[in-house]
């Protein structure tokens, strides 16, 4: 299929449009192949070969062999699918009248020659055999029934095959002429090749029309997208023309408010610095810094004193691992010292009372 092309490009470039028309209508097919290929006829003749084991002298002889091969295939298929009309009639009667099914089946089999039935079973296998049989087997088959009676059965066999071919032709005619009355379908059997060619031509034309319609659809889609783009651009312009002034005014107001907020923030920071200068004089700031240094030094000395006290307590077993006995003894000594101190205080109080008395 040729790539689609925008109609606007063809309208804007007349010379290219003429070249494109020449290429698509005169030089190239829809699939992009050339229409003036000198070797196409030879390739077509090679593609048409259906019997590669036969040597052909020209296209006419090739067509004759192809026609003969098609006839043989049709006859083989007709023989393989042929069935005696009496058997079909007996089946129909057995469906409509179930009570007489057995009697009519027996009469139908009696009406059809048994050799003809055997012939219908044997012939398709022989005709469709991929490998030829040995000469002895062929002579044996031809000398034995039912093939030995082929000449006598030929009229009945020809009638069956002809009826089958006629039925197939009527089915094809019914497909090509669905609106025609069934009683007049036989008139269109002779025109089946023309109908087949017309159908092929219509299918090819439909494919070409479909390809052209697809190309036009793509071009229309591109044009529609361009139209949508223009509509969106016009919509944006109209919105800017209608609401642009208000939007710019709001933007300017927001910018002014932001500048005022920055100015107020700067004034507040300046006032804070001035107030700090008024409250804290340079002498007060120096004194506070000295006091902060003194507090920091006191904190360091307190930390060192705490460490030394913890070390002393550790010597007495307080807070140290494995010093539970020392800690218990020190607690007992502290208790005894407390009691002795209390007793001494009581004795002092008694002495003072005696001295006063």
CSV table of C-alpha atoms in Angstrom, one decimal:
chain,number,residue,atom,x,y,z
A,1,UNK,CA,0.0,0.0,0.0
A,2,UNK,CA,1.3,3.5,-0.9
A,3,UNK,CA,1.8,5.8,2.0
A,4,UNK,CA,-1.1,8.3,2.6
A,5,UNK,CA,-0.5,11.9,1.6
A,6,UNK,CA,-2.2,15.0,2.9
A,7,UNK,CA,-4.5,16.7,0.4
A,8,UNK,CA,-3.2,20.1,1.6
A,9,UNK,CA,0.3,19.1,0.5
A,10,UNK,CA,-1.0,18.2,-3.0
A,11,UNK,CA,-2.9,21.5,-3.2
A,12,UNK,CA,0.2,23.5,-2.1
A,13,UNK,CA,2.5,21.7,-4.6
A,14,UNK,CA,0.8,21.4,-8.0
A,15,UNK,CA,3.9,19.9,-9.7
A,16,UNK,CA,4.3,17.3,-7.0
A,17,UNK,CA,0.6,16.6,-7.2
A,18,UNK,CA,1.0,15.8,-11.0
A,19,UNK,CA,4.0,13.6,-10.3
A,20,UNK,CA,2.1,11.8,-7.5
A,21,UNK,CA,-0.9,11.2,-9.8
A,22,UNK,CA,1.3,9.8,-12.5
A,23,UNK,CA,3.1,7.4,-10.1
A,24,UNK,CA,-0.1,6.2,-8.5
A,25,UNK,CA,-2.2,5.8,-11.7
A,26,UNK,CA,0.3,4.9,-14.4
A,27,UNK,CA,3.5,3.6,-13.0
A,28,UNK,CA,2.8,1.9,-9.6
A,29,UNK,CA,0.2,-0.5,-8.3
A,30,UNK,CA,-1.5,0.0,-4.9
A,31,UNK,CA,1.1,-2.3,-3.3
A,32,UNK,CA,4.0,-0.3,-4.6
A,33,UNK,CA,5.0,-2.6,-7.4
A,34,UNK,CA,5.6,-1.4,-11.0
A,35,UNK,CA,3.0,-1.8,-13.7
A,36,UNK,CA,5.6,-2.0,-16.5
A,37,UNK,CA,7.7,-5.0,-15.4
A,38,UNK,CA,8.9,-6.8,-18.4
A,39,UNK,CA,9.6,-10.0,-16.5
A,40,UNK,CA,6.1,-10.1,-14.9
A,41,UNK,CA,4.6,-12.2,-17.6
A,42,UNK,CA,7.4,-14.8,-17.3
A,43,UNK,CA,7.0,-14.9,-13.5
A,44,UNK,CA,3.2,-15.2,-13.9
A,45,UNK,CA,3.7,-18.2,-16.3
A,46,UNK,CA,6.1,-19.8,-13.8
A,47,UNK,CA,3.6,-19.3,-10.9
A,48,UNK,CA,0.8,-20.9,-12.9
A,49,UNK,CA,2.7,-24.2,-13.3
A,50,UNK,CA,0.8,-26.8,-11.3
A,51,UNK,CA,2.5,-29.9,-12.7
A,52,UNK,CA,6.3,-29.4,-12.3
A,53,UNK,CA,7.1,-32.9,-13.6
A,54,UNK,CA,5.8,-32.1,-17.1
A,55,UNK,CA,7.8,-30.0,-19.6
A,56,UNK,CA,5.8,-27.2,-21.3
A,57,UNK,CA,6.6,-25.5,-24.5
A,58,UNK,CA,4.5,-22.3,-24.0
A,59,UNK,CA,1.7,-20.6,-22.1
A,60,UNK,CA,-1.0,-22.2,-24.4
A,61,UNK,CA,0.2,-25.7,-23.7
A,62,UNK,CA,0.5,-24.8,-20.0
A,63,UNK,CA,-3.1,-23.7,-19.9
A,64,UNK,CA,-4.2,-26.9,-21.6
A,65,UNK,CA,-2.4,-29.1,-19.0
A,66,UNK,CA,-3.8,-26.9,-16.2
A,67,UNK,CA,-7.3,-27.3,-17.6
A,68,UNK,CA,-7.0,-31.0,-17.9
A,69,UNK,CA,-5.7,-31.3,-14.4
A,70,UNK,CA,-8.6,-29.2,-13.1
A,71,UNK,CA,-11.1,-31.4,-15.0
A,72,UNK,CA,-9.5,-34.5,-13.5
A,73,UNK,CA,-9.7,-33.1,-10.0
A,74,UNK,CA,-13.4,-32.1,-10.5
A,75,UNK,CA,-14.3,-35.6,-11.8
A,76,UNK,CA,-12.4,-37.3,-8.9
A,77,UNK,CA,-14.2,-35.1,-6.4
A,78,UNK,CA,-17.6,-35.7,-8.1
A,79,UNK,CA,-17.1,-39.5,-8.1
A,80,UNK,CA,-15.9,-39.5,-4.4
A,81,UNK,CA,-19.0,-37.5,-3.3
A,82,UNK,CA,-21.6,-39.1,-5.6
A,83,UNK,CA,-24.4,-41.1,-4.1
A,84,UNK,CA,-27.2,-43.0,-5.8
A,85,UNK,CA,-30.5,-41.0,-5.9
A,86,UNK,CA,-32.5,-44.0,-4.8
A,87,UNK,CA,-30.7,-44.1,-1.5
A,88,UNK,CA,-31.5,-40.4,-0.9
A,89,UNK,CA,-35.1,-41.0,-1.8
A,90,UNK,CA,-35.4,-43.9,0.6
A,91,UNK,CA,-33.9,-41.8,3.4
A,92,UNK,CA,-36.4,-39.1,2.8
A,93,UNK,CA,-39.3,-41.5,2.8
A,94,UNK,CA,-38.0,-43.1,6.0
A,95,UNK,CA,-38.1,-39.7,7.7
A,96,UNK,CA,-41.6,-38.8,6.6
A,97,UNK,CA,-43.1,-42.3,7.1
A,98,UNK,CA,-41.3,-44.1,10.0
A,99,UNK,CA,-43.6,-47.1,9.9
A,100,UNK,CA,-42.3,-48.1,6.4
A,101,UNK,CA,-38.6,-47.4,7.0
A,102,UNK,CA,-37.3,-51.0,6.8
A,103,UNK,CA,-39.4,-52.0,3.8
A,104,UNK,CA,-38.4,-48.9,1.7
A,105,UNK,CA,-34.7,-49.2,2.7
A,106,UNK,CA,-34.6,-52.8,1.4
A,107,UNK,CA,-36.3,-51.8,-1.8
A,108,UNK,CA,-33.9,-48.9,-2.4
A,109,UNK,CA,-30.9,-51.3,-2.0
A,110,UNK,CA,-32.5,-53.7,-4.4
A,111,UNK,CA,-33.0,-50.9,-6.9
A,112,UNK,CA,-29.3,-49.8,-6.8
A,113,UNK,CA,-26.9,-52.3,-8.4
A,114,UNK,CA,-24.4,-53.6,-5.9
A,115,UNK,CA,-21.5,-53.3,-8.4
A,116,UNK,CA,-22.2,-49.6,-8.8
A,117,UNK,CA,-22.0,-49.1,-5.1
A,118,UNK,CA,-18.7,-51.0,-5.0
A,119,UNK,CA,-17.4,-49.0,-8.0
A,120,UNK,CA,-18.2,-45.7,-6.2
A,121,UNK,CA,-16.2,-46.9,-3.2
A,122,UNK,CA,-13.2,-48.2,-5.2
A,123,UNK,CA,-12.7,-45.5,-7.9
A,124,UNK,CA,-11.9,-42.5,-5.7
A,125,UNK,CA,-9.2,-44.5,-3.9
A,126,UNK,CA,-7.6,-45.4,-7.2
A,127,UNK,CA,-7.8,-41.9,-8.6
A,128,UNK,CA,-6.5,-40.2,-5.5
A,129,UNK,CA,-3.6,-42.7,-4.9
A,130,UNK,CA,-0.3,-40.8,-4.6
A,131,UNK,CA,1.8,-43.8,-5.9
A,132,UNK,CA,0.9,-45.9,-8.9
A,133,UNK,CA,0.2,-49.5,-8.3
A,134,UNK,CA,2.3,-52.3,-9.8
A,135,UNK,CA,1.2,-53.6,-13.2
A,136,UNK,CA,0.2,-57.0,-11.8
A,137,UNK,CA,-2.1,-55.3,-9.2
A,138,UNK,CA,-3.6,-53.1,-11.9
A,139,UNK,CA,-4.3,-56.1,-14.1
A,140,UNK,CA,-5.8,-58.0,-11.2
A,141,UNK,CA,-8.1,-55.1,-10.3
A,142,UNK,CA,-9.2,-54.6,-13.9
A,143,UNK,CA,-10.0,-58.3,-14.2
A,144,UNK,CA,-12.1,-58.5,-11.0
A,145,UNK,CA,-15.5,-56.9,-10.2
A,146,UNK,CA,-16.4,-54.2,-10.0
A,147,UNK,CA,-13.8,-52.7,-12.4
A,148,UNK,CA,-14.3,-55.6,-14.8
A,149,UNK,CA,-17.9,-54.3,-15.3
A,150,UNK,CA,-16.8,-50.6,-15.7
A,151,UNK,CA,-18.0,-50.5,-19.3
A,152,UNK,CA,-21.4,-51.8,-18.4
A,153,UNK,CA,-21.7,-49.5,-15.4
A,154,UNK,CA,-20.4,-46.4,-17.3
A,155,UNK,CA,-23.9,-45.0,-18.2
A,156,UNK,CA,-25.1,-45.2,-14.6
A,157,UNK,CA,-21.8,-43.8,-13.3
A,158,UNK,CA,-21.9,-41.0,-15.8
A,159,UNK,CA,-25.4,-40.2,-14.8
A,160,UNK,CA,-24.5,-40.0,-11.1
A,161,UNK,CA,-21.4,-37.9,-11.7
A,162,UNK,CA,-23.3,-35.6,-14.0
A,163,UNK,CA,-26.0,-35.2,-11.4
A,164,UNK,CA,-23.4,-34.4,-8.7
A,165,UNK,CA,-21.6,-31.9,-10.9
A,166,UNK,CA,-24.9,-30.2,-11.8
A,167,UNK,CA,-25.9,-30.0,-8.2
A,168,UNK,CA,-22.5,-28.4,-7.3
A,169,UNK,CA,-22.9,-25.9,-10.2
A,170,UNK,CA,-26.4,-25.0,-9.0
A,171,UNK,CA,-25.0,-24.4,-5.5
A,172,UNK,CA,-22.4,-22.0,-7.0
A,173,UNK,CA,-25.1,-20.3,-9.0
A,174,UNK,CA,-27.2,-19.9,-5.9
A,175,UNK,CA,-24.2,-18.2,-4.2
A,176,UNK,CA,-23.6,-15.8,-7.1
A,177,UNK,CA,-27.3,-15.1,-7.7
A,178,UNK,CA,-29.0,-15.4,-4.3
A,179,UNK,CA,-32.1,-13.5,-5.4
A,180,UNK,CA,-32.9,-15.7,-8.4
A,181,UNK,CA,-35.7,-18.2,-8.2
A,182,UNK,CA,-34.5,-21.8,-7.7
A,183,UNK,CA,-36.2,-23.0,-10.9
A,184,UNK,CA,-34.2,-20.5,-13.0
A,185,UNK,CA,-30.7,-21.2,-11.5
A,186,UNK,CA,-29.8,-23.6,-14.2
A,187,UNK,CA,-29.7,-20.6,-16.6
A,188,UNK,CA,-26.7,-19.2,-14.8
A,189,UNK,CA,-24.6,-22.3,-14.8
A,190,UNK,CA,-23.0,-21.4,-18.1
A,191,UNK,CA,-22.0,-18.0,-16.8
A,192,UNK,CA,-20.2,-19.2,-13.7
A,193,UNK,CA,-16.7,-18.4,-15.0
A,194,UNK,CA,-17.8,-14.8,-15.8
A,195,UNK,CA,-19.4,-14.6,-12.4
A,196,UNK,CA,-16.3,-15.8,-10.7
A,197,UNK,CA,-14.2,-13.3,-12.6
A,198,UNK,CA,-16.6,-10.6,-11.7
A,199,UNK,CA,-16.5,-11.5,-8.1
A,200,UNK,CA,-12.7,-11.4,-8.1
A,201,UNK,CA,-12.7,-8.1,-9.8
A,202,UNK,CA,-15.2,-6.7,-7.3
A,203,UNK,CA,-13.1,-8.0,-4.4
A,204,UNK,CA,-10.0,-6.4,-5.9
A,205,UNK,CA,-11.9,-3.2,-6.5
A,206,UNK,CA,-13.2,-3.3,-2.9
A,207,UNK,CA,-9.6,-3.7,-1.6
A,208,UNK,CA,-8.5,-0.7,-3.7
A,209,UNK,CA,-11.5,1.3,-2.6
A,210,UNK,CA,-10.7,0.4,1.0
A,211,UNK,CA,-7.1,1.4,0.7
A,212,UNK,CA,-8.1,4.7,-0.9
A,213,UNK,CA,-10.8,5.2,1.8
A,214,UNK,CA,-8.1,4.6,4.5
A,215,UNK,CA,-5.8,7.1,2.9
A,216,UNK,CA,-8.6,9.7,2.7
A,217,UNK,CA,-9.6,8.9,6.3
A,218,UNK,CA,-6.0,9.5,7.5
A,219,UNK,CA,-5.9,12.8,5.5
A,220,UNK,CA,-9.2,13.9,7.0
A,221,UNK,CA,-8.0,12.9,10.5
A,222,UNK,CA,-4.8,15.1,10.0
A,223,UNK,CA,-7.0,18.0,8.8
A,224,UNK,CA,-9.3,17.5,11.8
A,225,UNK,CA,-6.4,17.6,14.2
A,226,UNK,CA,-5.2,20.8,12.5
A,227,UNK,CA,-8.7,22.3,12.9
A,228,UNK,CA,-8.7,21.3,16.6
A,229,UNK,CA,-5.4,23.0,17.1
A,230,UNK,CA,-6.6,26.2,15.5
A,231,UNK,CA,-9.8,26.1,17.6
A,232,UNK,CA,-7.7,25.7,20.8
A,233,UNK,CA,-5.5,28.6,19.7
A,234,UNK,CA,-8.5,30.8,19.1
A,235,UNK,CA,-10.0,29.8,22.4
A,236,UNK,CA,-6.8,30.7,24.3
A,237,UNK,CA,-6.7,34.1,22.5
A,238,UNK,CA,-10.3,34.8,23.4
A,239,UNK,CA,-9.8,33.9,27.0
A,240,UNK,CA,-6.7,36.1,27.1
A,241,UNK,CA,-8.6,39.0,25.6
A,242,UNK,CA,-11.5,38.5,28.0
A,243,UNK,CA,-9.8,37.7,31.3
A,244,UNK,CA,-6.2,38.9,30.6
A,245,UNK,CA,-6.7,42.4,32.1
A,246,UNK,CA,-8.2,41.1,35.3
A,247,UNK,CA,-5.5,38.5,35.6
A,248,UNK,CA,-2.7,41.0,35.1
A,249,UNK,CA,-4.4,43.4,37.6
A,250,UNK,CA,-4.5,40.6,40.2
A,251,UNK,CA,-0.9,39.7,39.5
A,252,UNK,CA,0.2,43.3,40.0
A,253,UNK,CA,-1.8,43.5,43.3
A,254,UNK,CA,-0.2,40.3,44.5
A,255,UNK,CA,3.3,41.6,43.7
A,256,UNK,CA,2.6,44.9,45.5
A,257,UNK,CA,1.3,43.0,48.6
A,258,UNK,CA,4.4,40.8,48.5
A,259,UNK,CA,6.7,43.9,48.4
A,260,UNK,CA,4.8,45.5,51.3
A,261,UNK,CA,5.2,42.3,53.3
A,262,UNK,CA,9.0,42.3,52.6
A,263,UNK,CA,9.2,45.9,53.6
A,264,UNK,CA,7.3,45.3,56.9
A,265,UNK,CA,9.6,42.4,57.7
A,266,UNK,CA,12.7,44.5,57.1
A,267,UNK,CA,11.3,47.3,59.4
A,268,UNK,CA,10.5,44.7,62.1
A,269,UNK,CA,14.1,43.3,62.0
A,270,UNK,CA,15.5,46.8,62.2
A,271,UNK,CA,13.3,47.8,65.1
A,272,UNK,CA,14.3,44.6,66.9
A,273,UNK,CA,18.0,45.4,66.5
A,274,UNK,CA,17.5,49.0,67.7
A,275,UNK,CA,15.5,47.8,70.8
A,276,UNK,CA,18.2,45.3,71.6
A,277,UNK,CA,20.8,48.1,71.4
A,278,UNK,CA,18.7,50.3,73.8
A,279,UNK,CA,18.0,47.6,76.4
A,280,UNK,CA,21.5,46.0,76.5
A,281,UNK,CA,24.3,48.5,76.7
A,282,UNK,CA,27.9,47.4,75.7
A,283,UNK,CA,28.9,47.2,79.4
A,284,UNK,CA,25.9,45.0,80.2
A,285,UNK,CA,26.6,42.7,77.3
A,286,UNK,CA,30.3,42.4,78.4
A,287,UNK,CA,29.1,41.6,82.0
A,288,UNK,CA,26.7,39.0,80.7
A,289,UNK,CA,29.4,37.4,78.6
A,290,UNK,CA,31.8,37.3,81.7
A,291,UNK,CA,29.0,35.8,83.8
A,292,UNK,CA,28.3,33.2,81.1
A,293,UNK,CA,32.0,32.3,81.1
A,294,UNK,CA,32.0,32.0,84.9
A,295,UNK,CA,28.9,29.8,84.8
A,296,UNK,CA,30.5,27.6,82.2
A,297,UNK,CA,33.7,27.3,84.4
A,298,UNK,CA,31.6,26.5,87.5
A,299,UNK,CA,29.8,23.9,85.5
A,300,UNK,CA,33.1,22.3,84.5
A,301,UNK,CA,34.4,22.4,88.2
A,302,UNK,CA,31.1,20.9,89.4
A,303,UNK,CA,31.5,18.1,86.9
A,304,UNK,CA,35.1,17.4,88.0
A,305,UNK,CA,34.0,17.4,91.7
A,306,UNK,CA,31.1,15.0,90.9
A,307,UNK,CA,33.6,12.7,89.2
A,308,UNK,CA,35.9,12.8,92.2
A,309,UNK,CA,33.1,12.1,94.7
A,310,UNK,CA,31.9,9.2,92.5
A,311,UNK,CA,35.5,7.8,92.6
A,312,UNK,CA,35.6,8.1,96.4
A,313,UNK,CA,32.2,6.4,96.7
A,314,UNK,CA,33.5,3.7,94.4
A,315,UNK,CA,36.4,3.1,96.9
A,316,UNK,CA,33.8,2.4,99.6
A,317,UNK,CA,31.9,0.1,97.3
A,318,UNK,CA,29.0,2.4,96.4
A,319,UNK,CA,28.1,2.1,92.7
A,320,UNK,CA,31.1,-0.2,92.0
A,321,UNK,CA,30.8,-3.8,90.7
A,322,UNK,CA,31.6,-6.4,93.3
A,323,UNK,CA,31.6,-3.9,96.2
A,324,UNK,CA,28.3,-4.9,97.8
A,325,UNK,CA,30.1,-6.1,101.0
A,326,UNK,CA,32.0,-2.7,101.4
A,327,UNK,CA,28.8,-0.8,100.8
A,328,UNK,CA,27.0,-2.9,103.5
A,329,UNK,CA,29.8,-2.3,106.0
A,330,UNK,CA,29.9,1.4,105.3
A,331,UNK,CA,26.1,1.7,105.8
A,332,UNK,CA,26.4,-0.2,109.1
A,333,UNK,CA,29.2,2.2,110.2
A,334,UNK,CA,27.1,5.2,109.2
A,335,UNK,CA,24.2,3.8,111.3
A,336,UNK,CA,26.5,3.2,114.3
A,337,UNK,CA,28.0,6.7,113.9
A,338,UNK,CA,24.5,8.2,113.8
A,339,UNK,CA,23.5,6.4,117.0
A,340,UNK,CA,26.7,7.5,118.8
A,341,UNK,CA,26.2,11.0,117.7
A,342,UNK,CA,22.6,11.0,119.0
A,343,UNK,CA,23.7,9.5,122.3
A,344,UNK,CA,26.4,12.2,122.6
A,345,UNK,CA,23.9,14.9,122.0
A,346,UNK,CA,21.6,13.4,124.7
A,347,UNK,CA,24.5,13.3,127.2
A,348,UNK,CA,25.4,16.9,126.4
A,349,UNK,CA,21.8,17.9,127.0
A,350,UNK,CA,21.8,16.1,130.4
A,351,UNK,CA,25.0,17.8,131.4
A,352,UNK,CA,23.6,21.2,130.5
A,353,UNK,CA,20.5,20.5,132.6
A,354,UNK,CA,22.7,19.5,135.6
A,355,UNK,CA,24.8,22.6,135.2
A,356,UNK,CA,21.7,24.8,135.1
A,357,UNK,CA,20.2,23.1,138.2
